[in-house]
């Protein structure tokens, strides 16, 4: 992390600001509320997605540390790993991905297509580990191996979810505030997929800093509500000094009802959400994150938690490349 007091620097990697668009056909299909979408699936870098914003800070920090190679970790179909590989390629750096076979019962497409195909095209070295492996230890081993070969590496955490990565989503909240003002709208709620937590933590920190009062609903894709809340509080503790404030943990709202059997395991509600949004808006969601987050929004509307007069933002975080790893589910 940068020394306190200095403003962290960024490397421009994405096409920003991303578009903010209404979803009129989806809104009328669901009987109101007014649903808008923030197109962070279109950040541009190597297929795009939410990790691009985080990597603008994280790659700048790696460079500041003198790194010629970055190391990160995730599941085989990690969108974070794929965007990190693309960022490294763009900046002329090496990239080693430690990818765990964390999702059971998948087929050959999961193993080789989607993000795995793209990692290879971006020239990353992939190290595959069986489920349950200690990826932090494996990343430290890679760093030692690279050091012995005279390389300087920097480890980027899973999902890019530390305070510095989350700072990019506090910035993104300021971006949305400006866009909403330009459209003359005000969001009552924001729905976002939440995994390693950096995106939601950043949005919550940014919300507090911007003086907005939307309710940010994080739809968990893996952890229980208590686990995810603890993770978010930990990231906020790193982010707050960078924002120069203190974000109340009461702004953290999590919903773990869409996880299904486990991380990366399809649910019927996810399949419905992916199909409906594709057919009504021409927008591609993904099976692991945004399909489940949209299923959470559908459920909240149908269950009356979100009223027909509300204005809702669905924050699209990317991941459609993962559809090609889940062909058999559709
Ligand atoms: C990583 C990811 C998320 C979750 O973001 P976190 O910051 O890890 O919580 C959501 N959607 C997609 C498509 C992702 O790749």
Short mmCIF file of C-alpha atoms and ligand atoms in Angstrom, two decimals:
data_model
loop_
_atom_site.label_atom_id
_atom_site.label_comp_id
_atom_site.label_asym_id
_atom_site.label_seq_id
_atom_site.Cartn_x
_atom_site.Cartn_y
_atom_site.Cartn_z
CA UNK A 1 0.00 0.00 0.00
CA UNK A 2 1.17 3.54 -0.64
CA UNK A 3 2.36 5.50 2.36
CA UNK A 4 -0.48 7.29 4.09
CA UNK A 5 -1.15 10.81 2.94
CA UNK A 6 -0.11 10.26 -0.68
CA UNK A 7 -2.81 9.97 -3.31
CA UNK A 8 -2.52 6.55 -5.01
CA UNK A 9 -1.75 6.76 -8.72
CA UNK A 10 -3.61 4.98 -11.52
CA UNK A 11 -2.67 3.62 -14.92
CA UNK A 12 -5.39 4.13 -17.53
CA UNK A 13 -6.52 0.64 -18.60
CA UNK A 14 -10.27 0.93 -19.18
CA UNK A 15 -12.75 2.80 -21.34
CA UNK A 16 -14.18 5.09 -18.68
CA UNK A 17 -16.71 6.34 -17.78
CA UNK A 18 -18.81 3.32 -18.70
CA UNK A 19 -22.34 3.86 -19.97
CA UNK A 20 -25.37 4.19 -17.71
CA UNK A 21 -28.48 3.02 -19.57
CA UNK A 22 -32.17 2.45 -18.83
CA UNK A 23 -33.64 -1.05 -19.26
CA UNK A 24 -37.22 -0.18 -20.30
CA UNK A 25 -38.23 -3.60 -21.60
CA UNK A 26 -37.02 -5.39 -18.51
CA UNK A 27 -38.68 -2.77 -16.27
CA UNK A 28 -42.06 -3.26 -17.94
CA UNK A 29 -41.73 -7.05 -17.99
CA UNK A 30 -41.22 -7.01 -14.22
CA UNK A 31 -44.01 -4.44 -13.68
CA UNK A 32 -41.86 -1.40 -12.64
CA UNK A 33 -39.50 -0.36 -10.84
CA UNK A 34 -37.39 1.66 -13.27
CA UNK A 35 -34.25 -0.42 -13.79
CA UNK A 36 -31.00 1.13 -15.01
CA UNK A 37 -27.76 -0.68 -15.77
CA UNK A 38 -24.16 0.46 -15.25
CA UNK A 39 -22.14 -1.12 -18.03
CA UNK A 40 -18.93 -2.15 -16.29
CA UNK A 41 -19.06 -5.24 -18.49
CA UNK A 42 -17.82 -2.78 -21.14
CA UNK A 43 -14.64 -1.50 -19.48
CA UNK A 44 -12.80 -2.63 -22.58
CA UNK A 45 -9.68 -4.30 -21.25
CA UNK A 46 -9.36 -7.88 -22.55
CA UNK A 47 -13.12 -8.45 -22.60
CA UNK A 48 -13.84 -6.04 -19.75
CA UNK A 49 -15.42 -6.38 -16.33
CA UNK A 50 -15.15 -4.91 -12.86
CA UNK A 51 -11.53 -5.95 -12.23
CA UNK A 52 -10.32 -3.42 -14.83
CA UNK A 53 -11.07 -0.45 -12.58
CA UNK A 54 -9.29 -2.09 -9.63
CA UNK A 55 -6.30 -2.98 -11.80
CA UNK A 56 -5.80 0.68 -12.72
CA UNK A 57 -4.65 1.18 -9.11
CA UNK A 58 -3.19 -2.29 -8.51
CA UNK A 59 -0.99 -2.36 -11.62
CA UNK A 60 0.23 1.19 -10.87
CA UNK A 61 1.19 -0.02 -7.39
CA UNK A 62 2.96 -3.10 -8.81
CA UNK A 63 4.97 -0.85 -11.12
CA UNK A 64 5.75 1.54 -8.28
CA UNK A 65 7.20 -1.45 -6.42
CA UNK A 66 9.42 -2.16 -9.45
CA UNK A 67 7.63 -5.36 -10.49
CA UNK A 68 8.19 -6.88 -13.92
CA UNK A 69 5.71 -9.70 -13.25
CA UNK A 70 2.37 -9.92 -11.44
CA UNK A 71 0.99 -12.99 -9.70
CA UNK A 72 -2.65 -13.49 -8.79
CA UNK A 73 -5.09 -16.29 -7.96
CA UNK A 74 -8.68 -17.40 -8.42
CA UNK A 75 -10.88 -20.21 -9.69
CA UNK A 76 -10.25 -21.66 -13.17
CA UNK A 77 -12.86 -19.36 -14.74
CA UNK A 78 -11.81 -16.27 -12.77
CA UNK A 79 -12.62 -13.06 -14.65
CA UNK A 80 -10.16 -11.27 -12.38
CA UNK A 81 -7.33 -13.55 -13.50
CA UNK A 82 -8.23 -12.99 -17.17
CA UNK A 83 -8.31 -9.18 -16.81
CA UNK A 84 -5.02 -9.25 -14.88
CA UNK A 85 -3.46 -11.29 -17.71
CA UNK A 86 -4.72 -8.72 -20.23
CA UNK A 87 -3.42 -5.79 -18.16
CA UNK A 88 0.01 -7.42 -17.87
CA UNK A 89 0.10 -8.02 -21.63
CA UNK A 90 -0.85 -4.39 -22.31
CA UNK A 91 1.88 -3.12 -19.96
CA UNK A 92 4.56 -5.56 -21.17
CA UNK A 93 4.73 -7.37 -17.84
CA UNK A 94 4.79 -11.10 -17.07
CA UNK A 95 1.76 -12.74 -15.44
CA UNK A 96 1.44 -15.95 -13.44
CA UNK A 97 -2.07 -17.15 -12.54
CA UNK A 98 -2.58 -19.65 -9.71
CA UNK A 99 -5.99 -21.14 -10.53
CA UNK A 100 -7.79 -23.58 -8.27
CA UNK A 101 -10.21 -26.28 -9.44
CA UNK A 102 -12.66 -24.94 -6.88
CA UNK A 103 -15.88 -25.65 -8.79
CA UNK A 104 -16.86 -29.34 -8.80
CA UNK A 105 -18.64 -31.27 -11.53
CA UNK A 106 -17.59 -29.14 -14.51
CA UNK A 107 -16.82 -30.38 -18.03
CA UNK A 108 -14.07 -29.90 -20.62
CA UNK A 109 -15.47 -26.53 -21.74
CA UNK A 110 -15.09 -25.24 -18.19
CA UNK A 111 -11.51 -26.46 -18.09
CA UNK A 112 -10.41 -25.03 -21.43
CA UNK A 113 -12.87 -22.53 -22.92
CA UNK A 114 -14.10 -19.11 -21.70
CA UNK A 115 -11.59 -17.33 -19.50
CA UNK A 116 -9.11 -20.23 -19.69
CA UNK A 117 -8.83 -19.83 -23.46
CA UNK A 118 -8.32 -16.07 -23.03
CA UNK A 119 -5.62 -16.47 -20.33
CA UNK A 120 -3.66 -18.50 -22.85
CA UNK A 121 -4.14 -15.91 -25.60
CA UNK A 122 -2.92 -13.14 -23.27
CA UNK A 123 0.25 -15.16 -22.68
CA UNK A 124 -0.18 -15.80 -18.95
CA UNK A 125 1.48 -18.76 -17.24
CA UNK A 126 -1.25 -20.82 -15.56
CA UNK A 127 -0.60 -23.03 -12.55
CA UNK A 128 -3.56 -25.30 -11.77
CA UNK A 129 -4.16 -26.53 -8.25
CA UNK A 130 -6.70 -29.06 -6.93
CA UNK A 131 -9.71 -27.86 -4.91
CA UNK A 132 -8.89 -26.87 -1.35
CA UNK A 133 -5.27 -25.88 -2.10
CA UNK A 134 -3.65 -22.94 -0.33
CA UNK A 135 -3.35 -20.43 -3.18
CA UNK A 136 -1.60 -17.82 -0.99
CA UNK A 137 1.21 -20.28 -0.26
CA UNK A 138 1.35 -21.21 -3.94
CA UNK A 139 1.64 -17.52 -4.94
CA UNK A 140 4.47 -17.06 -2.41
CA UNK A 141 6.25 -20.09 -3.95
CA UNK A 142 5.91 -18.57 -7.41
CA UNK A 143 7.32 -15.26 -6.14
CA UNK A 144 10.33 -17.09 -4.65
CA UNK A 145 10.89 -19.02 -7.88
CA UNK A 146 10.76 -15.77 -9.89
CA UNK A 147 13.13 -14.01 -7.46
CA UNK A 148 15.64 -16.85 -7.86
CA UNK A 149 15.48 -16.22 -11.61
CA UNK A 150 16.22 -12.50 -11.07
CA UNK A 151 12.63 -11.30 -11.56
CA UNK A 152 10.70 -8.82 -9.45
CA UNK A 153 7.12 -9.87 -8.85
CA UNK A 154 4.14 -8.36 -7.10
CA UNK A 155 1.23 -10.37 -5.70
CA UNK A 156 -2.28 -9.06 -6.40
CA UNK A 157 -4.88 -10.50 -4.01
CA UNK A 158 -7.80 -12.67 -5.16
CA UNK A 159 -10.34 -10.48 -6.92
CA UNK A 160 -8.05 -7.46 -6.49
CA UNK A 161 -9.95 -6.95 -3.24
CA UNK A 162 -7.81 -4.91 -0.90
CA UNK A 163 -8.33 -1.28 0.11
CA UNK A 164 -6.48 0.01 -2.96
CA UNK A 165 -8.54 -2.09 -5.39
CA UNK A 166 -11.76 -1.06 -3.64
CA UNK A 167 -10.78 2.61 -4.00
CA UNK A 168 -11.53 2.27 -7.72
CA UNK A 169 -15.17 1.49 -6.86
CA UNK A 170 -15.42 4.47 -4.56
CA UNK A 171 -14.33 6.49 -7.60
CA UNK A 172 -16.92 4.65 -9.72
CA UNK A 173 -19.65 5.69 -7.30
CA UNK A 174 -18.69 9.33 -7.88
CA UNK A 175 -18.89 8.61 -11.62
CA UNK A 176 -22.44 7.26 -11.28
CA UNK A 177 -23.47 10.18 -9.09
CA UNK A 178 -22.53 12.59 -11.90
CA UNK A 179 -24.26 10.48 -14.56
CA UNK A 180 -27.44 10.20 -12.50
CA UNK A 181 -27.49 13.97 -11.99
CA UNK A 182 -27.12 14.47 -15.75
CA UNK A 183 -30.13 12.17 -16.34
CA UNK A 184 -32.05 13.83 -13.51
CA UNK A 185 -32.57 10.56 -11.66
CA UNK A 186 -31.91 9.34 -8.14
CA UNK A 187 -31.34 5.68 -7.29
CA UNK A 188 -33.19 4.13 -4.37
CA UNK A 189 -31.21 0.89 -4.57
CA UNK A 190 -28.12 -0.54 -6.21
CA UNK A 191 -27.81 -4.28 -6.84
CA UNK A 192 -24.33 -5.74 -7.33
CA UNK A 193 -22.78 -9.23 -7.33
CA UNK A 194 -20.41 -9.69 -4.41
CA UNK A 195 -17.62 -12.27 -4.28
CA UNK A 196 -14.26 -11.23 -2.86
CA UNK A 197 -16.02 -8.02 -1.75
CA UNK A 198 -13.84 -5.22 -3.12
CA UNK A 199 -16.48 -3.94 -5.49
CA UNK A 200 -19.25 -3.69 -2.92
CA UNK A 201 -16.90 -2.31 -0.24
CA UNK A 202 -15.72 0.38 -2.65
CA UNK A 203 -19.27 1.31 -3.62
CA UNK A 204 -20.29 1.51 0.04
CA UNK A 205 -17.27 3.69 0.88
CA UNK A 206 -17.96 5.87 -2.16
CA UNK A 207 -21.65 6.15 -1.29
CA UNK A 208 -20.80 7.43 2.17
CA UNK A 209 -18.23 9.88 0.79
CA UNK A 210 -20.61 11.15 -1.92
CA UNK A 211 -23.45 11.77 0.50
CA UNK A 212 -25.83 9.53 -1.48
CA UNK A 213 -28.48 7.50 0.29
CA UNK A 214 -29.16 4.58 -2.05
CA UNK A 215 -29.29 1.15 -0.42
CA UNK A 216 -26.52 -1.02 -1.84
CA UNK A 217 -27.65 -4.63 -1.94
CA UNK A 218 -24.74 -7.04 -2.37
CA UNK A 219 -25.85 -10.38 -3.78
CA UNK A 220 -23.44 -13.01 -2.51
CA UNK A 221 -22.17 -15.59 -4.99
CA UNK A 222 -20.33 -17.71 -2.43
CA UNK A 223 -20.20 -16.65 1.22
CA UNK A 224 -22.91 -16.56 3.87
CA UNK A 225 -24.25 -13.12 4.82
CA UNK A 226 -22.18 -13.08 8.02
CA UNK A 227 -18.98 -14.11 6.22
CA UNK A 228 -19.46 -11.60 3.44
CA UNK A 229 -20.26 -8.79 5.88
CA UNK A 230 -17.05 -9.54 7.81
CA UNK A 231 -15.04 -9.55 4.57
CA UNK A 232 -16.53 -6.20 3.54
CA UNK A 233 -15.83 -4.65 6.95
CA UNK A 234 -12.19 -5.78 6.64
CA UNK A 235 -11.80 -4.15 3.21
CA UNK A 236 -13.52 -0.96 4.43
CA UNK A 237 -10.99 -0.78 7.27
CA UNK A 238 -8.23 -0.60 4.60
CA UNK A 239 -10.21 1.71 2.34
CA UNK A 240 -11.28 4.29 4.92
CA UNK A 241 -7.77 5.75 5.41
CA UNK A 242 -7.49 6.15 1.62
CA UNK A 243 -10.84 7.98 1.56
CA UNK A 244 -10.04 9.93 4.68
CA UNK A 245 -13.24 8.95 6.44
CA UNK A 246 -15.01 6.32 8.46
CA UNK A 247 -17.68 4.30 6.67
CA UNK A 248 -20.42 2.95 8.97
CA UNK A 249 -20.72 -0.84 8.71
CA UNK A 250 -24.49 -0.32 8.94
CA UNK A 251 -24.31 0.59 5.22
CA UNK A 252 -23.39 -3.04 4.41
CA UNK A 253 -26.37 -5.07 3.17
CA UNK A 254 -25.84 -8.63 1.95
CA UNK A 255 -28.18 -11.28 0.57
CA UNK A 256 -26.96 -14.88 0.27
CA UNK A 257 -30.22 -16.38 -1.03
CA UNK A 258 -28.94 -16.75 -4.61
CA UNK A 259 -25.73 -18.69 -3.95
CA UNK A 260 -27.32 -22.09 -4.63
CA UNK A 261 -25.28 -25.24 -3.93
CA UNK A 262 -21.92 -23.43 -4.00
CA UNK A 263 -19.76 -20.86 -5.80
CA UNK A 264 -19.92 -21.46 -9.55
CA UNK A 265 -22.81 -23.96 -9.33
CA UNK A 266 -25.71 -22.97 -11.60
CA UNK A 267 -29.21 -22.30 -10.24
CA UNK A 268 -32.55 -22.22 -12.09
CA UNK A 269 -33.02 -18.58 -11.04
CA UNK A 270 -29.63 -17.69 -12.61
CA UNK A 271 -30.55 -19.45 -15.87
CA UNK A 272 -33.85 -17.57 -16.01
CA UNK A 273 -32.18 -14.20 -15.35
CA UNK A 274 -29.49 -14.76 -18.00
CA UNK A 275 -32.09 -15.74 -20.62
CA UNK A 276 -34.61 -12.98 -19.80
CA UNK A 277 -32.04 -10.17 -19.85
CA UNK A 278 -30.51 -11.47 -23.08
CA UNK A 279 -33.93 -11.67 -24.79
CA UNK A 280 -35.38 -8.40 -23.51
CA UNK A 281 -32.38 -6.09 -23.50
CA UNK A 282 -29.69 -7.74 -25.64
CA UNK A 283 -27.39 -7.71 -22.61
CA UNK A 284 -25.24 -10.72 -21.69
CA UNK A 285 -24.96 -11.63 -18.02
CA UNK A 286 -22.78 -14.47 -16.70
CA UNK A 287 -23.46 -17.74 -14.88
CA UNK A 288 -21.31 -17.17 -11.77
CA UNK A 289 -21.88 -13.54 -10.73
CA UNK A 290 -24.25 -11.26 -12.62
CA UNK A 291 -26.80 -13.98 -13.45
CA UNK A 292 -27.18 -14.65 -9.71
CA UNK A 293 -27.19 -10.92 -8.89
CA UNK A 294 -29.97 -10.31 -11.43
CA UNK A 295 -31.85 -13.29 -9.99
CA UNK A 296 -31.60 -11.50 -6.64
CA UNK A 297 -33.15 -8.38 -8.17
CA UNK A 298 -35.96 -10.42 -9.79
CA UNK A 299 -36.69 -12.08 -6.43
CA UNK A 300 -36.69 -8.75 -4.58
CA UNK A 301 -39.18 -7.27 -7.08
CA UNK A 302 -41.46 -10.33 -7.08
CA UNK A 303 -41.32 -10.54 -3.30
CA UNK A 304 -42.33 -6.89 -2.89
CA UNK A 305 -39.04 -5.83 -1.26
CA UNK A 306 -38.54 -3.37 -4.14
CA UNK A 307 -41.60 -1.23 -4.84
CA UNK A 308 -42.89 -0.37 -8.36
CA UNK A 309 -42.16 3.35 -7.85
CA UNK A 310 -38.49 2.85 -7.07
CA UNK A 311 -35.51 3.51 -9.33
CA UNK A 312 -32.96 0.73 -9.21
CA UNK A 313 -29.42 0.47 -10.56
CA UNK A 314 -28.12 -2.95 -11.58
CA UNK A 315 -24.33 -2.72 -11.59
CA UNK A 316 -23.15 -5.04 -14.38
CA UNK A 317 -19.73 -6.33 -13.36
CA UNK A 318 -18.96 -8.36 -16.51
CA UNK A 319 -18.16 -12.05 -16.87
CA UNK A 320 -20.01 -13.00 -20.05
CA UNK A 321 -16.84 -14.75 -21.28
CA UNK A 322 -17.72 -17.36 -18.66
CA UNK A 323 -20.88 -18.29 -20.60
CA UNK A 324 -18.69 -20.27 -22.99
CA UNK A 325 -17.50 -22.42 -20.10
CA UNK A 326 -21.13 -23.20 -19.14
CA UNK A 327 -22.61 -24.05 -22.56
CA UNK A 328 -24.01 -27.33 -21.24
CA UNK A 329 -26.12 -25.42 -18.65
CA UNK A 330 -28.05 -23.49 -21.30
C1 LIG B 1 -15.10 -10.63 -9.53
C2 LIG B 1 -16.46 -10.44 -10.07
C3 LIG B 1 -17.50 -9.97 -9.26
C4 LIG B 1 -17.36 -9.75 -7.78
O1 LIG B 1 -16.55 -8.68 -7.46
P1 LIG B 1 -15.80 -8.69 -6.05
O2 LIG B 1 -15.12 -7.39 -6.00
O3 LIG B 1 -14.88 -9.87 -6.09
O4 LIG B 1 -16.84 -8.89 -5.00
C5 LIG B 1 -18.74 -9.75 -9.82
N1 LIG B 1 -18.96 -10.00 -11.12
C6 LIG B 1 -17.99 -10.47 -11.93
C7 LIG B 1 -18.34 -10.75 -13.35
C8 LIG B 1 -16.72 -10.71 -11.43
O5 LIG B 1 -15.75 -11.18 -12.25
#
